[in-house]
């Protein structure tokens, strides 16, 4: 449904009793990052000069999973002379989490697929965290069933690939798509992390979009196209038109055919963040935005308002586009990566909707502009639960990122509350009566989008190469943002830093 249609439906759907119930719901925007982000970009108002300068061999900028993984690697190699600077109060970036009287819940990243053989670093971490023991995944952390369901033609079905009303043609095309993904997997180029394959990617796939690839392969089933489009929106915050065919295929071909899992927790990947924090807490400084990085001889001077750090090496694990505003003479004065805007929301339910059915961990509504909701209490061991927290995801994909960023800044909380309730009320008519609170997070630059050309981009290669003593590590360098890429980029940058310091 287009936006106008969707807003009218929202207003219609919420005009009477539910409208009153909606108005009684508490909540607001949380974790708004853009006032500080815009200040960093524009330098207005300016930042105070640091009161002291500290010499230190290494600085990590950004405490998301990439920065934390860099710190994890340095620490496990016995290297202790570094600091990690995070601009927000809470460490974790897109894997931050929250908690209320009902449950812990994620703000964005909510699962980790069980690692393939080539994901050696993820396997090392999972072994260290007790998730993988003697090659067996710990059941307690694998998503309980039912894992996922889809609301289609007025009822719920298991799994997200549409089945209700699927025709023979749809089934034939599902099979053909699976066979093409098996062939793609066999080429060995679709790995997580991307660089683990050691194979040259087929750049002809990177030059076209996923819609064109489907067309060339005669895959025109509406159900199949919806499913693949959904997967691109879910993992990349892009759609069939704005996803490179290489990335679209990677989404499916990088999975093991009989993949278990995923690993998940009430607080999502916040669980991993907390375990990493336990290991490296000594080096972490939150509420420390880095507003400038400048060359000083062979070293780099990293400015925060409290302290300037004179470092031999810097790992930039914050989003790459910010480096062009903050790092003097960065790789490029303007980063050409495309970032997707998102909305996430945590809804606190004091009771379950009537006829909610067998609620799964991941619940998707066919043809909704959103991605549906993930249930934070799903991994709880309590058998009967009247209360819950649902994390609602919406990648804003149909207009340009710039247009959505404007909407994100303009619209108030009530606007998003009504849209969210209207969307969910397609499957749960009494949802407005069940919810007592909706907290909403607006993300203008949530994740990098693997647009056609991203893989072969010359600028992407330059950022990956970095500068003498300054290494870039954010997951956006991979073109798409997942834990495996954040961890790989963080550890790779830490290795380069150690080599520069003669400590490898
Ligand atoms: C809605 C959503 C859902 C997702 N779901 C999943 C999922 O289920 N599974 C999955 O694997 N991945 C998921 N992801 C992808 C997720 O982004 C990655 O898994 C990973 O967490 C990214 O880590 P990162 O460190 O590369 O980047 P970020 O998490 O963006 O971390 C960058 C950090 O740098 C900090 N920073 C920025 N500027 C400065 C500065 N000037 N000074 C100091 N600090 C600064 C930021 O505050 C932030 O903490 C999701 C992403 C989104 C947006």
mmCIF file with all atom_site columns, N, CA and C in Angstrom, residues 383-406:
data_model
loop_
_atom_site.group_PDB
_atom_site.id
_atom_site.type_symbol
_atom_site.label_atom_id
_atom_site.label_alt_id
_atom_site.label_comp_id
_atom_site.label_asym_id
_atom_site.label_entity_id
_atom_site.label_seq_id
_atom_site.pdbx_PDB_ins_code
_atom_site.Cartn_x
_atom_site.Cartn_y
_atom_site.Cartn_z
_atom_site.occupancy
_atom_site.B_iso_or_equiv
_atom_site.pdbx_formal_charge
_atom_site.auth_seq_id
_atom_site.auth_comp_id
_atom_site.auth_asym_id
_atom_site.auth_atom_id
_atom_site.pdbx_PDB_model_num
ATOM 1  N N  . UNK A 1 383 ? 5.672  -20.559 31.099 1.00 0.00 ? 383 UNK A N  1
ATOM 2  C CA . UNK A 1 383 ? 4.738  -21.234 30.190 1.00 0.00 ? 383 UNK A CA 1
ATOM 3  C C  . UNK A 1 383 ? 3.552  -20.354 29.799 1.00 0.00 ? 383 UNK A C  1
ATOM 4  N N  . UNK A 1 384 ? 2.990  -19.614 30.766 1.00 0.00 ? 384 UNK A N  1
ATOM 5  C CA . UNK A 1 384 ? 1.850  -18.757 30.430 1.00 0.00 ? 384 UNK A CA 1
ATOM 6  C C  . UNK A 1 384 ? 2.292  -17.306 30.593 1.00 0.00 ? 384 UNK A C  1
ATOM 7  N N  . UNK A 1 385 ? 2.061  -16.530 29.558 1.00 0.00 ? 385 UNK A N  1
ATOM 8  C CA . UNK A 1 385 ? 2.459  -15.115 29.623 1.00 0.00 ? 385 UNK A CA 1
ATOM 9  C C  . UNK A 1 385 ? 1.316  -14.255 29.146 1.00 0.00 ? 385 UNK A C  1
ATOM 10 N N  . UNK A 1 386 ? 0.830  -13.402 30.007 1.00 0.00 ? 386 UNK A N  1
ATOM 11 C CA . UNK A 1 386 ? -0.227 -12.482 29.585 1.00 0.00 ? 386 UNK A CA 1
ATOM 12 C C  . UNK A 1 386 ? 0.383  -11.196 29.040 1.00 0.00 ? 386 UNK A C  1
ATOM 13 N N  . UNK A 1 387 ? 1.557  -10.856 29.566 1.00 0.00 ? 387 UNK A N  1
ATOM 14 C CA . UNK A 1 387 ? 2.190  -9.600  29.140 1.00 0.00 ? 387 UNK A CA 1
ATOM 15 C C  . UNK A 1 387 ? 3.352  -9.901  28.195 1.00 0.00 ? 387 UNK A C  1
ATOM 16 N N  . UNK A 1 388 ? 3.654  -8.944  27.375 1.00 0.00 ? 388 UNK A N  1
ATOM 17 C CA . UNK A 1 388 ? 4.761  -9.192  26.449 1.00 0.00 ? 388 UNK A CA 1
ATOM 18 C C  . UNK A 1 388 ? 5.330  -7.869  25.936 1.00 0.00 ? 388 UNK A C  1
ATOM 19 N N  . UNK A 1 389 ? 6.477  -7.955  25.299 1.00 0.00 ? 389 UNK A N  1
ATOM 20 C CA . UNK A 1 389 ? 7.009  -6.807  24.553 1.00 0.00 ? 389 UNK A CA 1
ATOM 21 C C  . UNK A 1 389 ? 7.235  -7.280  23.121 1.00 0.00 ? 389 UNK A C  1
ATOM 22 N N  . UNK A 1 390 ? 6.687  -6.525  22.183 1.00 0.00 ? 390 UNK A N  1
ATOM 23 C CA . UNK A 1 390 ? 6.879  -6.846  20.774 1.00 0.00 ? 390 UNK A CA 1
ATOM 24 C C  . UNK A 1 390 ? 7.789  -5.776  20.155 1.00 0.00 ? 390 UNK A C  1
ATOM 25 N N  . UNK A 1 391 ? 8.805  -6.219  19.441 1.00 0.00 ? 391 UNK A N  1
ATOM 26 C CA . UNK A 1 391 ? 9.677  -5.263  18.740 1.00 0.00 ? 391 UNK A CA 1
ATOM 27 C C  . UNK A 1 391 ? 9.261  -5.220  17.277 1.00 0.00 ? 391 UNK A C  1
ATOM 28 N N  . UNK A 1 392 ? 8.880  -4.030  16.870 1.00 0.00 ? 392 UNK A N  1
ATOM 29 C CA . UNK A 1 392 ? 8.289  -3.818  15.550 1.00 0.00 ? 392 UNK A CA 1
ATOM 30 C C  . UNK A 1 392 ? 9.348  -3.201  14.632 1.00 0.00 ? 392 UNK A C  1
ATOM 31 N N  . UNK A 1 393 ? 9.456  -3.726  13.426 1.00 0.00 ? 393 UNK A N  1
ATOM 32 C CA . UNK A 1 393 ? 10.513 -3.281  12.506 1.00 0.00 ? 393 UNK A CA 1
ATOM 33 C C  . UNK A 1 393 ? 9.920  -2.721  11.225 1.00 0.00 ? 393 UNK A C  1
ATOM 34 N N  . UNK A 1 394 ? 10.489 -1.608  10.779 1.00 0.00 ? 394 UNK A N  1
ATOM 35 C CA . UNK A 1 394 ? 10.015 -1.010  9.545  1.00 0.00 ? 394 UNK A CA 1
ATOM 36 C C  . UNK A 1 394 ? 11.192 -0.360  8.811  1.00 0.00 ? 394 UNK A C  1
ATOM 37 N N  . UNK A 1 395 ? 11.639 -1.007  7.756  1.00 0.00 ? 395 UNK A N  1
ATOM 38 C CA . UNK A 1 395 ? 12.683 -0.422  6.890  1.00 0.00 ? 395 UNK A CA 1
ATOM 39 C C  . UNK A 1 395 ? 11.964 0.477   5.891  1.00 0.00 ? 395 UNK A C  1
ATOM 40 N N  . UNK A 1 396 ? 12.383 1.720   5.806  1.00 0.00 ? 396 UNK A N  1
ATOM 41 C CA . UNK A 1 396 ? 11.679 2.689   4.954  1.00 0.00 ? 396 UNK A CA 1
ATOM 42 C C  . UNK A 1 396 ? 12.304 2.649   3.562  1.00 0.00 ? 396 UNK A C  1
ATOM 43 N N  . UNK A 1 397 ? 11.637 1.947   2.648  1.00 0.00 ? 397 UNK A N  1
ATOM 44 C CA . UNK A 1 397 ? 12.299 1.615   1.378  1.00 0.00 ? 397 UNK A CA 1
ATOM 45 C C  . UNK A 1 397 ? 11.657 2.204   0.125  1.00 0.00 ? 397 UNK A C  1
ATOM 46 N N  . UNK A 1 398 ? 10.408 2.669   0.185  1.00 0.00 ? 398 UNK A N  1
ATOM 47 C CA . UNK A 1 398 ? 9.727  2.978   -1.073 1.00 0.00 ? 398 UNK A CA 1
ATOM 48 C C  . UNK A 1 398 ? 10.059 4.342   -1.665 1.00 0.00 ? 398 UNK A C  1
ATOM 49 N N  . UNK A 1 399 ? 10.519 5.255   -0.817 1.00 0.00 ? 399 UNK A N  1
ATOM 50 C CA . UNK A 1 399 ? 10.948 6.557   -1.336 1.00 0.00 ? 399 UNK A CA 1
ATOM 51 C C  . UNK A 1 399 ? 12.462 6.680   -1.137 1.00 0.00 ? 399 UNK A C  1
ATOM 52 N N  . UNK A 1 400 ? 13.017 7.831   -1.509 1.00 0.00 ? 400 UNK A N  1
ATOM 53 C CA . UNK A 1 400 ? 14.476 7.988   -1.358 1.00 0.00 ? 400 UNK A CA 1
ATOM 54 C C  . UNK A 1 400 ? 14.810 8.100   0.133  1.00 0.00 ? 400 UNK A C  1
ATOM 55 N N  . UNK A 1 401 ? 16.020 7.684   0.525  1.00 0.00 ? 401 UNK A N  1
ATOM 56 C CA . UNK A 1 401 ? 16.407 7.838   1.937  1.00 0.00 ? 401 UNK A CA 1
ATOM 57 C C  . UNK A 1 401 ? 16.278 9.281   2.406  1.00 0.00 ? 401 UNK A C  1
ATOM 58 N N  . UNK A 1 402 ? 16.621 10.237  1.535  1.00 0.00 ? 402 UNK A N  1
ATOM 59 C CA . UNK A 1 402 ? 16.564 11.657  1.944  1.00 0.00 ? 402 UNK A CA 1
ATOM 60 C C  . UNK A 1 402 ? 15.111 12.050  2.254  1.00 0.00 ? 402 UNK A C  1
ATOM 61 N N  . UNK A 1 403 ? 14.169 11.584  1.414  1.00 0.00 ? 403 UNK A N  1
ATOM 62 C CA . UNK A 1 403 ? 12.760 11.941  1.644  1.00 0.00 ? 403 UNK A CA 1
ATOM 63 C C  . UNK A 1 403 ? 12.299 11.361  2.981  1.00 0.00 ? 403 UNK A C  1
ATOM 64 N N  . UNK A 1 404 ? 12.700 10.133  3.260  1.00 0.00 ? 404 UNK A N  1
ATOM 65 C CA . UNK A 1 404 ? 12.286 9.528   4.536  1.00 0.00 ? 404 UNK A CA 1
ATOM 66 C C  . UNK A 1 404 ? 12.933 10.221  5.734  1.00 0.00 ? 404 UNK A C  1
ATOM 67 N N  . UNK A 1 405 ? 14.184 10.647  5.560  1.00 0.00 ? 405 UNK A N  1
ATOM 68 C CA . UNK A 1 405 ? 14.848 11.329  6.688  1.00 0.00 ? 405 UNK A CA 1
ATOM 69 C C  . UNK A 1 405 ? 14.091 12.603  7.042  1.00 0.00 ? 405 UNK A C  1
ATOM 70 N N  . UNK A 1 406 ? 13.560 13.265  6.013  1.00 0.00 ? 406 UNK A N  1
ATOM 71 C CA . UNK A 1 406 ? 12.786 14.491  6.247  1.00 0.00 ? 406 UNK A CA 1
ATOM 72 C C  . UNK A 1 406 ? 11.516 14.120  7.043  1.00 0.00 ? 406 UNK A C  1
#
